[in-house]
Coordinates of N, CA and C and ligand atoms in Angstrom, one line a residue:
X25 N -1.3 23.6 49.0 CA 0.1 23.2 49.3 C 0.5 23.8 50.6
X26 N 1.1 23.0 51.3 CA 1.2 23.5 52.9 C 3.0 23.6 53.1
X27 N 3.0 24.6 53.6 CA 4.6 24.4 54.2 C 4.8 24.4 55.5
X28 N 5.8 24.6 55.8 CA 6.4 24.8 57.5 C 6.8 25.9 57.6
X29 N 6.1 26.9 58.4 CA 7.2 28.4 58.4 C 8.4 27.9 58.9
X30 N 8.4 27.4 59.8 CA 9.7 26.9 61.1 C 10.9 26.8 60.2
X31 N 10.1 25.8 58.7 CA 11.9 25.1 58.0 C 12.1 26.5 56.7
X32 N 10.9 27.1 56.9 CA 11.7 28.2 56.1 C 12.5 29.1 56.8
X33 N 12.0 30.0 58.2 CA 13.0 30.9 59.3 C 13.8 30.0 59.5
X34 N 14.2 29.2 59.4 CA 16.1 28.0 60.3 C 16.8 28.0 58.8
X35 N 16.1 28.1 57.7 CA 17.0 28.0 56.4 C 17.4 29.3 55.9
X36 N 16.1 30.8 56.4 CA 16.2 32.0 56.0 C 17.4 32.4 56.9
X37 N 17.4 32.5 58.3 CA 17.9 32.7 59.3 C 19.7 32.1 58.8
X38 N 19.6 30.7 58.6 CA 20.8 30.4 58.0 C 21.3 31.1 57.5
X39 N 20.9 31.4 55.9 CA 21.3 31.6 54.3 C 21.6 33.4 54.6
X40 N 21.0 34.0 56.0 CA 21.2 35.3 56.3 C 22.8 35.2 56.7
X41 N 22.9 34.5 58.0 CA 23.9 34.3 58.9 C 25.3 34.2 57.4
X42 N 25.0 33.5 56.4 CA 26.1 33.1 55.9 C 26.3 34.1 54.5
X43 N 25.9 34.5 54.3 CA 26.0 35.3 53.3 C 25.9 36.9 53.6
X44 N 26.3 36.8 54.9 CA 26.4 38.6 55.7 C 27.3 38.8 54.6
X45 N 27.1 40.3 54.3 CA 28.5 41.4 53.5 C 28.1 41.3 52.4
X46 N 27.5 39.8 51.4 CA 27.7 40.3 50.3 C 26.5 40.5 49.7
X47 N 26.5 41.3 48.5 CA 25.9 41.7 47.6 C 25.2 41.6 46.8
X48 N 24.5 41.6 46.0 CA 23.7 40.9 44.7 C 24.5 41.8 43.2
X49 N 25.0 41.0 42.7 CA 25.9 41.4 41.3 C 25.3 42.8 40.9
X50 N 26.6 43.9 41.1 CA 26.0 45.2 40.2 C 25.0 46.1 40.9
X51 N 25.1 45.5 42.4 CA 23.8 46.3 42.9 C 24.6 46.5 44.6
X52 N 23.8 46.9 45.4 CA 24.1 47.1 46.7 C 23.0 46.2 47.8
X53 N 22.3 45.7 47.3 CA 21.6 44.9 47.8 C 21.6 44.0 48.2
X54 N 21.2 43.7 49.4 CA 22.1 42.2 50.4 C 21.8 41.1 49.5
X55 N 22.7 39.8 49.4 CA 22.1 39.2 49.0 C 21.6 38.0 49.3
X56 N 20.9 38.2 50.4 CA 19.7 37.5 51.0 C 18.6 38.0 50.0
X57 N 18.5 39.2 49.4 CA 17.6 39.4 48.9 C 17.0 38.3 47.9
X58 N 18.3 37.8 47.3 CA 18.3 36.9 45.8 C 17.9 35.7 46.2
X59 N 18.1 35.2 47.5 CA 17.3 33.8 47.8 C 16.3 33.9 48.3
X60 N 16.0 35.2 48.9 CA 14.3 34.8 49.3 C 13.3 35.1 48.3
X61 N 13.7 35.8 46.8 CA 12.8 36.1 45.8 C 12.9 34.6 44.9
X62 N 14.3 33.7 45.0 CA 13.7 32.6 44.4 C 12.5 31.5 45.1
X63 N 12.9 31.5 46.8 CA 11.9 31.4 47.5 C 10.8 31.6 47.1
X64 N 10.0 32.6 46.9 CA 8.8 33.1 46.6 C 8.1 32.3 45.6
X65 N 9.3 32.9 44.6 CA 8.7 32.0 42.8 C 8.6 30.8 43.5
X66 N 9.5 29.6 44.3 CA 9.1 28.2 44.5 C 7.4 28.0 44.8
X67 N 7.6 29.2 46.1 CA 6.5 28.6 46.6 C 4.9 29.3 45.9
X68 N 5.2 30.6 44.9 CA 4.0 30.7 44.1 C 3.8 29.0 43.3
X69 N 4.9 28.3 42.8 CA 4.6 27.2 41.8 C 4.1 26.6 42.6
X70 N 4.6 26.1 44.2 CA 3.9 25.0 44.8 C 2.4 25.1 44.8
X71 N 1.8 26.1 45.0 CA 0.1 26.4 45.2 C -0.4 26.0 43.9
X72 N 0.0 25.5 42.5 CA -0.1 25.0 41.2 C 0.2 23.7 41.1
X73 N 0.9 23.4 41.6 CA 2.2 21.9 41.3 C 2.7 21.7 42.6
X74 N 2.2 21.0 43.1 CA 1.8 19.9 44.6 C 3.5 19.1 44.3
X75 N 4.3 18.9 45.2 CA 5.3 18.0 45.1 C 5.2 17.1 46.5
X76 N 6.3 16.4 46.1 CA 6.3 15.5 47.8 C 6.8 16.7 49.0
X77 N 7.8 16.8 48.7 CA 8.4 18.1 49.6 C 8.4 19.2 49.8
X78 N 7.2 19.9 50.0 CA 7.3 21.2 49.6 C 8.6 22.0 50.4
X79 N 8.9 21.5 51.6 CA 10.0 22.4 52.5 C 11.7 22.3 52.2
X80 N 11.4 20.9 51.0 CA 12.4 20.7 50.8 C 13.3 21.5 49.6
X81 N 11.7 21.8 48.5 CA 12.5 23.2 47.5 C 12.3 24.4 48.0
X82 N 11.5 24.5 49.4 CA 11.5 26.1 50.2 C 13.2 26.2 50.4
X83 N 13.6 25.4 51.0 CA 15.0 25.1 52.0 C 15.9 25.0 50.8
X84 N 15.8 24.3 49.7 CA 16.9 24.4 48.9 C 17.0 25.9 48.1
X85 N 15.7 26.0 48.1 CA 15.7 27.7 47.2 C 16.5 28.9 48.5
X86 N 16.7 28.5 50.0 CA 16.6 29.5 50.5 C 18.5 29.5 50.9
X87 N 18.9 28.3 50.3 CA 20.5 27.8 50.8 C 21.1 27.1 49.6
X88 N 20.7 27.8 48.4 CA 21.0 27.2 47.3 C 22.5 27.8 46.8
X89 N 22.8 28.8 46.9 CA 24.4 29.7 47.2 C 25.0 29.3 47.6
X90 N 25.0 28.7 49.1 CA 25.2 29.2 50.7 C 26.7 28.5 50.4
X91 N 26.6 26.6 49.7 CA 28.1 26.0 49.4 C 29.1 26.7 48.1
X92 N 28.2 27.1 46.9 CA 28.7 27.7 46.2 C 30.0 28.9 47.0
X93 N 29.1 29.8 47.3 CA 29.5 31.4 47.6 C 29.7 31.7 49.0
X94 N 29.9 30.7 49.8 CA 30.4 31.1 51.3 C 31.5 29.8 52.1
X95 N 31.7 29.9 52.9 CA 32.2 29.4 53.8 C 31.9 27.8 54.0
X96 N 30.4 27.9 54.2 CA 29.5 27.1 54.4 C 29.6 25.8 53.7
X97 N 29.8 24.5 54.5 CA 30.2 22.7 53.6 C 29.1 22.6 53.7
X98 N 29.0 21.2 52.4 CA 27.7 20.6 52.7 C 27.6 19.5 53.6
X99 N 28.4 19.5 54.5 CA 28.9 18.5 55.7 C 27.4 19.6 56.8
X100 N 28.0 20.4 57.1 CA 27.0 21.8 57.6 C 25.6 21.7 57.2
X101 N 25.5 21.7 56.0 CA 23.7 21.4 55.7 C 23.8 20.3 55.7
X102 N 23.9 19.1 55.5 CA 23.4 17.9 55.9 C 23.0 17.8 57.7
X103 N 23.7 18.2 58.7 CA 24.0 17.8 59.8 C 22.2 18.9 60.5
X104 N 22.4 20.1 60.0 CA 21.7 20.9 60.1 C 20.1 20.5 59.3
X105 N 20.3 20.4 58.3 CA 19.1 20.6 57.3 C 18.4 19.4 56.6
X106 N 19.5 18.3 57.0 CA 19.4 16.5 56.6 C 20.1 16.7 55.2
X107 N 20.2 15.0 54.3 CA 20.4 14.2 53.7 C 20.0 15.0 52.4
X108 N 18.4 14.9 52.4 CA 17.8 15.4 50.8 C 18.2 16.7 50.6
X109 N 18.2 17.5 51.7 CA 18.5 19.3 51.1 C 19.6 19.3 51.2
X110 N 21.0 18.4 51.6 CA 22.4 18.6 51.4 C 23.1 18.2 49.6
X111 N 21.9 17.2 49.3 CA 22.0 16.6 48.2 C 21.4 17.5 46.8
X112 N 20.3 18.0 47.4 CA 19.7 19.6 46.5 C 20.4 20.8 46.2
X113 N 21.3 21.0 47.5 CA 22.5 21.8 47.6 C 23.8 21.4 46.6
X114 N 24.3 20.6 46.7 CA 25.5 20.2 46.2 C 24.8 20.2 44.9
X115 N 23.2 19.8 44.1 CA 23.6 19.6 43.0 C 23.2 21.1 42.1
X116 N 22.7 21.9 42.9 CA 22.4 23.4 42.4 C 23.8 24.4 42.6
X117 N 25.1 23.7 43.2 CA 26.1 24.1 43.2 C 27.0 24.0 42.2
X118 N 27.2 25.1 41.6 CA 28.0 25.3 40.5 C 29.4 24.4 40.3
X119 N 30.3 23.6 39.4 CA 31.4 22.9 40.0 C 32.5 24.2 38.7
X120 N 33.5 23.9 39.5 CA 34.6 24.1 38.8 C 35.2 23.2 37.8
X121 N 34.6 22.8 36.8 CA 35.1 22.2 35.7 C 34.9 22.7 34.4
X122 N 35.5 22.4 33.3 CA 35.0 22.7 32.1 C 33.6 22.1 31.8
X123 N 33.0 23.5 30.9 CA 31.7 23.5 30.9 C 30.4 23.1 31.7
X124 N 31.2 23.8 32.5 CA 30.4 23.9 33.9 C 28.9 24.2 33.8
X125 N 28.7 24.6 32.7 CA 27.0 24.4 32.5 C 26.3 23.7 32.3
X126 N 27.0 22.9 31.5 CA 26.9 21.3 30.7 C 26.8 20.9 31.7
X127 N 27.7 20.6 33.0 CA 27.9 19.6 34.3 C 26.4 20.4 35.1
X128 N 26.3 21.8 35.2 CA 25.5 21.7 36.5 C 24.1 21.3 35.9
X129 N 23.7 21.5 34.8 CA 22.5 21.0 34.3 C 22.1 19.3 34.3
X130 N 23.4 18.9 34.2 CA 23.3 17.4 33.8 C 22.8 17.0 35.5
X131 N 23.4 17.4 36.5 CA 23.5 17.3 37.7 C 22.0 17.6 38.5
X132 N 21.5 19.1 38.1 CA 20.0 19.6 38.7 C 19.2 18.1 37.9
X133 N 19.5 18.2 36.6 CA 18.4 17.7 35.9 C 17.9 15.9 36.3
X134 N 19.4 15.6 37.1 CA 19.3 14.1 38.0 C 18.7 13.9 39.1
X135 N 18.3 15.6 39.8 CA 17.7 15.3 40.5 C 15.9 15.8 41.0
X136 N 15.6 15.6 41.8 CA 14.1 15.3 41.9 C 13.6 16.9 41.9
X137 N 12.2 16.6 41.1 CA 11.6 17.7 40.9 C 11.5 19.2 41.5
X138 N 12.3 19.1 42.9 CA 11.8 20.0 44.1 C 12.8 20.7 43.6
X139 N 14.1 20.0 43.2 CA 15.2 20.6 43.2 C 15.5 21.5 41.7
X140 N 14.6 20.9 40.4 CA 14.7 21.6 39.4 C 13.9 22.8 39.6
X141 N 13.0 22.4 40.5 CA 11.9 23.8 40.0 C 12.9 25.0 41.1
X142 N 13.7 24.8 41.9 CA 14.8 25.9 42.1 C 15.3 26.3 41.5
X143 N 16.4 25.3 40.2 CA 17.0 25.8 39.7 C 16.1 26.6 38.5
X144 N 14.9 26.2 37.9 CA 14.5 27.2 37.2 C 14.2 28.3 37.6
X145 N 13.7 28.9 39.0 CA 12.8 29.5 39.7 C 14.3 30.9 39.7
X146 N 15.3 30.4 40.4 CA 16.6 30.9 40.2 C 17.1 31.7 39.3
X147 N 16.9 31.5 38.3 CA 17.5 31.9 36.6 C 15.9 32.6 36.8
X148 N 14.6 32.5 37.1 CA 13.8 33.0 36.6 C 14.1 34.7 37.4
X149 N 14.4 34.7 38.7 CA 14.7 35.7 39.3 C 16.1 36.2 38.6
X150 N 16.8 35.9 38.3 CA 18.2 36.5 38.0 C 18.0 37.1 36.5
X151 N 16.4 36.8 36.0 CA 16.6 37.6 34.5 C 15.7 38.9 34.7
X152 N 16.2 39.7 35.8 CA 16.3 41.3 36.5 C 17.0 41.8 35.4
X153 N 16.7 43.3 35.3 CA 17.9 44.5 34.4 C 19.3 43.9 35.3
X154 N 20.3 44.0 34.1 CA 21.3 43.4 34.5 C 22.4 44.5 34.9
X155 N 23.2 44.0 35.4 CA 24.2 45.2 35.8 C 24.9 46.0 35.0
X156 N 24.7 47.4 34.9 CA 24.9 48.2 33.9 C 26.6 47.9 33.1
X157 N 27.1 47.2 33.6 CA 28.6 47.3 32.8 C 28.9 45.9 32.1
X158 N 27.8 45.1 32.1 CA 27.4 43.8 31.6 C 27.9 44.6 29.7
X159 N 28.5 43.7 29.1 CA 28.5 44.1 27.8 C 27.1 43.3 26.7
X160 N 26.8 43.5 25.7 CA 25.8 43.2 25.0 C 26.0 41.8 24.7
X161 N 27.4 41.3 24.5 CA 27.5 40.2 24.5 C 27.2 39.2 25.7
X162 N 27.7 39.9 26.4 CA 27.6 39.4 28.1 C 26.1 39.3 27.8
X163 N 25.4 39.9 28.1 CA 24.2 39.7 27.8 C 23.2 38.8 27.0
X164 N 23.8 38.8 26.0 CA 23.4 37.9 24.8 C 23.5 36.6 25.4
X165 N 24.6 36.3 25.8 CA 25.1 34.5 26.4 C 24.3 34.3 27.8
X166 N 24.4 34.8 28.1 CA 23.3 34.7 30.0 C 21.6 34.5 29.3
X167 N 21.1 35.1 28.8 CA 20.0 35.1 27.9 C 19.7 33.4 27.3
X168 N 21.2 33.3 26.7 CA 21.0 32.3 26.2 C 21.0 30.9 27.1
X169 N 22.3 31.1 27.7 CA 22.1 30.1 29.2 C 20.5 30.2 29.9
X170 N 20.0 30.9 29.7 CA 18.3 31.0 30.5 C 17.7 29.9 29.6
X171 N 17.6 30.3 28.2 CA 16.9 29.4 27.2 C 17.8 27.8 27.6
X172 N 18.8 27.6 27.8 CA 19.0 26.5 28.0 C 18.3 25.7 29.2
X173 N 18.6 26.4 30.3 CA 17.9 25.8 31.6 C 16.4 25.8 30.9
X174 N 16.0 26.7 30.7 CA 13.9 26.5 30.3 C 14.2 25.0 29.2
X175 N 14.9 25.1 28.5 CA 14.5 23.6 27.8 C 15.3 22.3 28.3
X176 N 15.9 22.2 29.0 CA 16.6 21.0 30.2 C 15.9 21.3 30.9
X177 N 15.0 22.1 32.0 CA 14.4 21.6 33.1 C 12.9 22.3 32.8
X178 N 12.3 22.5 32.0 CA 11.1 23.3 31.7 C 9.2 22.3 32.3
X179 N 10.1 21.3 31.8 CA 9.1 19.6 32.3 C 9.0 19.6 34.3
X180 N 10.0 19.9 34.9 CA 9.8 20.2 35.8 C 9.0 21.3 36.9
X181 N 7.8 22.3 35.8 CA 7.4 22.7 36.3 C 6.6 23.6 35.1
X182 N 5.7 23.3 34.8 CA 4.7 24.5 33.8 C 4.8 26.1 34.6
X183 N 4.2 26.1 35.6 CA 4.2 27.7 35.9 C 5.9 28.2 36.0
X184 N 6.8 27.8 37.0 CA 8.0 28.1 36.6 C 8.4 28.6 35.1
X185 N 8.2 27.2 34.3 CA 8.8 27.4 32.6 C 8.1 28.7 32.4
X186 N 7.2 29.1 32.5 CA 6.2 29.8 31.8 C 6.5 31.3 31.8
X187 N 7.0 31.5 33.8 CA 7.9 32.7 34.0 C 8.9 32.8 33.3
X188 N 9.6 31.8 33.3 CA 11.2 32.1 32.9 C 10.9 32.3 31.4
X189 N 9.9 32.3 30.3 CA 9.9 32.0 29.0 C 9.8 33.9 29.1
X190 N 8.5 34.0 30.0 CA 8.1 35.2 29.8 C 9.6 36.1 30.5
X191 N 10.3 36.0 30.8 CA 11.4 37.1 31.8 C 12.6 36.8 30.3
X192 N 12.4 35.5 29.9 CA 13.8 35.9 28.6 C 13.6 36.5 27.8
X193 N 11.7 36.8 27.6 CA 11.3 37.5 26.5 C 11.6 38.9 26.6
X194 N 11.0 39.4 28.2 CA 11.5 40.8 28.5 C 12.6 41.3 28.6
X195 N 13.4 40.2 28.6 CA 15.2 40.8 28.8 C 15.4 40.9 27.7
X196 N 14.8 40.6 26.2 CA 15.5 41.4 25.1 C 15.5 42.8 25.0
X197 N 14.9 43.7 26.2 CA 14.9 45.4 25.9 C 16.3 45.6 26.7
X198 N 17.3 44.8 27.3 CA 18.7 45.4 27.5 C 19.5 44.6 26.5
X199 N 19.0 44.4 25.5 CA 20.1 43.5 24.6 C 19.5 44.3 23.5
X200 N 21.0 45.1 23.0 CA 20.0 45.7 21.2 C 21.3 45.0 20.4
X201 N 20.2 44.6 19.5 CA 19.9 43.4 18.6 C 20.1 44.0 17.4
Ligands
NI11 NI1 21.1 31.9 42.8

C-alpha cells in the first residue's frame, strides 16, 4: 500500500497549526501527539487491507479533531483538503445532540471504509491508561463505548478490530471489578 508523504506533511503540518496549546486529556502532551498515533495505527492496517484511498484515511486520521476541537470549518478542509476528507471530517465529528454516540456511530458507520477504519483506529489509541482522576465508573462506560464502536464498525477492518479487542482487554487492569 502506497501513500503520499506530501498529503500526510500538508494535513500533519495543518492539524499542528490548529491544535497549538492544547493537550491530550490528563496529560501534558501536545495533542498533535493523539492524531499522529491514530495515523500510524491507519496506516499499519493499510499494509494488510488495501483501500481505494489510502491518503484519504491518512488525512482524515490526521484532521479528524481539527472541526470538533478548534477553530477550524469544514468550509477550511474542503477548500484545502477537498470534498471526500471534508465529508470524513464532519462525519468523525462528534455532534451536539442527544445521544451523541448513537448519532456519531450511525454517521462514521455511513461512511466509506477509509473513514471507519479512523474511527476505530482512534478509540484504538485512546484505550491508553486513563487519566488518573477518571472515576471507575468513568471508566467502566468509555470501555464500554470502545466495545460499541468494535461491534458497529469491526467489519471495517480485521487488523484494526483486532487491536481495539486486544486494548479493551488490557484496559480492564485500570478498572477494578
Ligand atoms: Ni480522536
Amino acid at each position: 500500500m502506497s501513500f503520499d508523504p506530501d498529503a500526510y506533511d500538508v494535513a500533519a503540518r495543518f492539524a499542528a497549526d490548529s491544535h497549538i496549546g492544547q493537550t491530550v486529556k490528563g496529560a501534558e502532551l501536545p495533542y498533535l501527539m493523539h492524531v499522529t498515533l491514530v495515523a500510524a495505527e491507519v496506516m499499519a492496517a493499510l499494509q494488510h487491507e488495501p483501500v481505494d484511498d489510502p491518503d484519504l484515511a491518512i488525512q482524515c486520521a490526521l484532521l479528524h479533531d481539527t472541526v470538533e476541537d478548534t477553530h477550524v470549518t469544514l468550509a477550511e478542509i474542503e477548500a484545502l483538503f477537498g470534498a471526500d476528507v471534508a465529508l470524513g471530517v464532519d462525519a468523525l465529528s462528534k455532534r451536539d445532540v442527544p445521544n451523541s454516540m448513537e448519532d456519531s456511530l450511525r454517521r462514521v458507520n455511513a461512511s466509506r471504509r477509509e473513514i471507519r477504519m479512523v474511527k476505530l483506529a482512534d478509540r484504538t489509541t485512546n484505550m491508553a491508561p486513563p487519566p488518573h482522576f477518571w472515576s471507575a465508573e468513568k471508566r467502566r462506560s468509555y470501555r464500554g463505548q470502545a466495545q460499541m464502536i468494535l461491534d458497529a464498525l469491526g467489519d471495517a477492518s480485521p487488523f484494526l478490530a483486532a487491536r481495539l479487542r486486544a486494548r479493551i482487554e488490557a484496559y480492564g487492569q485500570y478498572i477494578e471489578d
